[in-house]
Amino acid sequence: MRQGLGVQFEFPSKNTLQHNGQVERSFATLFGKIWAMMSAANFDQKEKETYWIEAVAMAAKVDNIFIRKGEKRSPHKKFYNKDLDY
């Protein structure tokens, strides 16, 4: 459990059918972005509990905006076939 937010993360064992290295690394990277945003905002424990979901949503949006190395379109553009409206 991470800092009492009531969220418990479970990872599958290595060398099992559920193991997917790329997804596991992506999840860990996204998780790091979430905590970096919350730390940079100097949130106390109550604010972290309040804004946890908003930080997750924002980290996912930011992740979907950027075009990855070797790609010509963002993940959002590839999935929805349209640009983001920001």
PDB file of C-alpha atoms in Angstrom:
ATOM      1  CA  MET A   1       0.000   0.000   0.000  1.00  0.00           C
ATOM      2  CA  ARG A   2       1.348   3.444  -0.942  1.00  0.00           C
ATOM      3  CA  GLN A   3       1.164   6.237   1.644  1.00  0.00           C
ATOM      4  CA  GLY A   4      -2.215   5.188   2.998  1.00  0.00           C
ATOM      5  CA  LEU A   5      -4.237   6.052  -0.105  1.00  0.00           C
ATOM      6  CA  GLY A   6      -6.015   2.707  -0.023  1.00  0.00           C
ATOM      7  CA  VAL A   7      -4.494   1.619  -3.333  1.00  0.00           C
ATOM      8  CA  GLN A   8      -2.716  -1.712  -3.414  1.00  0.00           C
ATOM      9  CA  PHE A   9      -0.655  -2.583  -6.469  1.00  0.00           C
ATOM     10  CA  GLU A  10      -0.065  -6.200  -7.370  1.00  0.00           C
ATOM     11  CA  PHE A  11       2.407  -7.358  -9.981  1.00  0.00           C
ATOM     12  CA  PRO A  12       2.294 -10.783 -11.644  1.00  0.00           C
ATOM     13  CA  SER A  13       5.169 -13.197 -11.162  1.00  0.00           C
ATOM     14  CA  LYS A  14       7.839 -13.263 -13.835  1.00  0.00           C
ATOM     15  CA  ASN A  15       7.712 -15.965 -16.493  1.00  0.00           C
ATOM     16  CA  THR A  16       3.940 -16.351 -16.266  1.00  0.00           C
ATOM     17  CA  LEU A  17       1.404 -15.841 -19.032  1.00  0.00           C
ATOM     18  CA  GLN A  18       0.238 -12.618 -17.376  1.00  0.00           C
ATOM     19  CA  HIS A  19       3.735 -11.146 -17.441  1.00  0.00           C
ATOM     20  CA  ASN A  20       4.170  -8.411 -20.009  1.00  0.00           C
ATOM     21  CA  GLY A  21       7.395  -6.464 -19.574  1.00  0.00           C
ATOM     22  CA  GLN A  22       6.507  -3.470 -21.723  1.00  0.00           C
ATOM     23  CA  VAL A  23       3.189  -2.909 -19.971  1.00  0.00           C
ATOM     24  CA  GLU A  24       4.781  -3.372 -16.551  1.00  0.00           C
ATOM     25  CA  ARG A  25       7.441  -0.760 -17.366  1.00  0.00           C
ATOM     26  CA  SER A  26       4.825   1.622 -18.769  1.00  0.00           C
ATOM     27  CA  PHE A  27       2.772   1.257 -15.600  1.00  0.00           C
ATOM     28  CA  ALA A  28       5.794   1.933 -13.408  1.00  0.00           C
ATOM     29  CA  THR A  29       6.650   5.020 -15.481  1.00  0.00           C
ATOM     30  CA  LEU A  30       3.084   6.330 -15.270  1.00  0.00           C
ATOM     31  CA  PHE A  31       3.042   5.690 -11.522  1.00  0.00           C
ATOM     32  CA  GLY A  32       6.269   7.699 -11.187  1.00  0.00           C
ATOM     33  CA  LYS A  33       4.754  10.591 -13.140  1.00  0.00           C
ATOM     34  CA  ILE A  34       1.741  10.630 -10.834  1.00  0.00           C
ATOM     35  CA  TRP A  35       3.862  10.796  -7.695  1.00  0.00           C
ATOM     36  CA  ALA A  36       6.172  13.395  -9.233  1.00  0.00           C
ATOM     37  CA  MET A  37       3.190  15.661  -9.965  1.00  0.00           C
ATOM     38  CA  MET A  38       1.823  15.258  -6.471  1.00  0.00           C
ATOM     39  CA  SER A  39       5.227  15.831  -4.868  1.00  0.00           C
ATOM     40  CA  ALA A  40       5.913  18.910  -7.004  1.00  0.00           C
ATOM     41  CA  ALA A  41       2.563  20.318  -5.904  1.00  0.00           C
ATOM     42  CA  ASN A  42       3.634  19.912  -2.234  1.00  0.00           C
ATOM     43  CA  PHE A  43       0.407  18.119  -1.379  1.00  0.00           C
ATOM     44  CA  ASP A  44      -0.154  17.008   2.174  1.00  0.00           C
ATOM     45  CA  GLN A  45      -1.661  13.565   2.859  1.00  0.00           C
ATOM     46  CA  LYS A  46      -5.264  14.813   2.714  1.00  0.00           C
ATOM     47  CA  GLU A  47      -4.699  16.553  -0.623  1.00  0.00           C
ATOM     48  CA  LYS A  48      -2.984  13.452  -2.031  1.00  0.00           C
ATOM     49  CA  GLU A  49      -6.048  11.400  -1.139  1.00  0.00           C
ATOM     50  CA  THR A  50      -8.345  14.041  -2.645  1.00  0.00           C
ATOM     51  CA  TYR A  51      -6.482  14.580  -5.909  1.00  0.00           C
ATOM     52  CA  TRP A  52      -5.118  11.067  -6.569  1.00  0.00           C
ATOM     53  CA  ILE A  53      -7.624  10.313  -9.352  1.00  0.00           C
ATOM     54  CA  GLU A  54      -7.078  13.713 -10.989  1.00  0.00           C
ATOM     55  CA  ALA A  55      -3.316  13.112 -11.028  1.00  0.00           C
ATOM     56  CA  VAL A  56      -3.850   9.692 -12.637  1.00  0.00           C
ATOM     57  CA  ALA A  57      -6.129  11.179 -15.301  1.00  0.00           C
ATOM     58  CA  MET A  58      -3.709  14.008 -16.070  1.00  0.00           C
ATOM     59  CA  ALA A  59      -0.682  11.698 -16.266  1.00  0.00           C
ATOM     60  CA  ALA A  60      -2.564   9.431 -18.673  1.00  0.00           C
ATOM     61  CA  LYS A  61      -3.630  12.409 -20.826  1.00  0.00           C
ATOM     62  CA  VAL A  62      -0.095  13.765 -20.970  1.00  0.00           C
ATOM     63  CA  ASP A  63       1.203  10.297 -21.849  1.00  0.00           C
ATOM     64  CA  ASN A  64      -1.283  10.079 -24.734  1.00  0.00           C
ATOM     65  CA  ILE A  65      -0.404  13.508 -26.133  1.00  0.00           C
ATOM     66  CA  PHE A  66       3.266  12.832 -26.812  1.00  0.00           C
ATOM     67  CA  ILE A  67       4.444  11.095 -29.953  1.00  0.00           C
ATOM     68  CA  ARG A  68       6.791   8.274 -29.088  1.00  0.00           C
ATOM     69  CA  LYS A  69      10.174   7.718 -30.685  1.00  0.00           C
ATOM     70  CA  GLY A  70       9.860   6.091 -34.097  1.00  0.00           C
ATOM     71  CA  GLU A  71       6.143   6.926 -34.401  1.00  0.00           C
ATOM     72  CA  LYS A  72       4.458   9.556 -36.555  1.00  0.00           C
ATOM     73  CA  ARG A  73       1.220   9.889 -34.561  1.00  0.00           C
ATOM     74  CA  SER A  74       0.345  10.101 -30.877  1.00  0.00           C
ATOM     75  CA  PRO A  75      -1.393   7.151 -29.189  1.00  0.00           C
ATOM     76  CA  HIS A  76      -4.599   9.228 -29.013  1.00  0.00           C
ATOM     77  CA  LYS A  77      -4.480   9.999 -32.738  1.00  0.00           C
ATOM     78  CA  LYS A  78      -3.853   6.332 -33.585  1.00  0.00           C
ATOM     79  CA  PHE A  79      -6.719   5.087 -31.407  1.00  0.00           C
ATOM     80  CA  TYR A  80      -9.384   7.722 -32.122  1.00  0.00           C
ATOM     81  CA  ASN A  81      -8.064   8.927 -35.501  1.00  0.00           C
ATOM     82  CA  LYS A  82      -8.472  12.561 -34.447  1.00  0.00           C
ATOM     83  CA  ASP A  83      -6.402  15.220 -32.720  1.00  0.00           C
ATOM     84  CA  LEU A  84      -6.894  16.187 -29.096  1.00  0.00           C
ATOM     85  CA  ASP A  85      -8.983  19.292 -28.427  1.00  0.00           C
ATOM     86  CA  TYR A  86      -6.973  21.254 -25.875  1.00  0.00           C
TER      87      TYR A  86
END
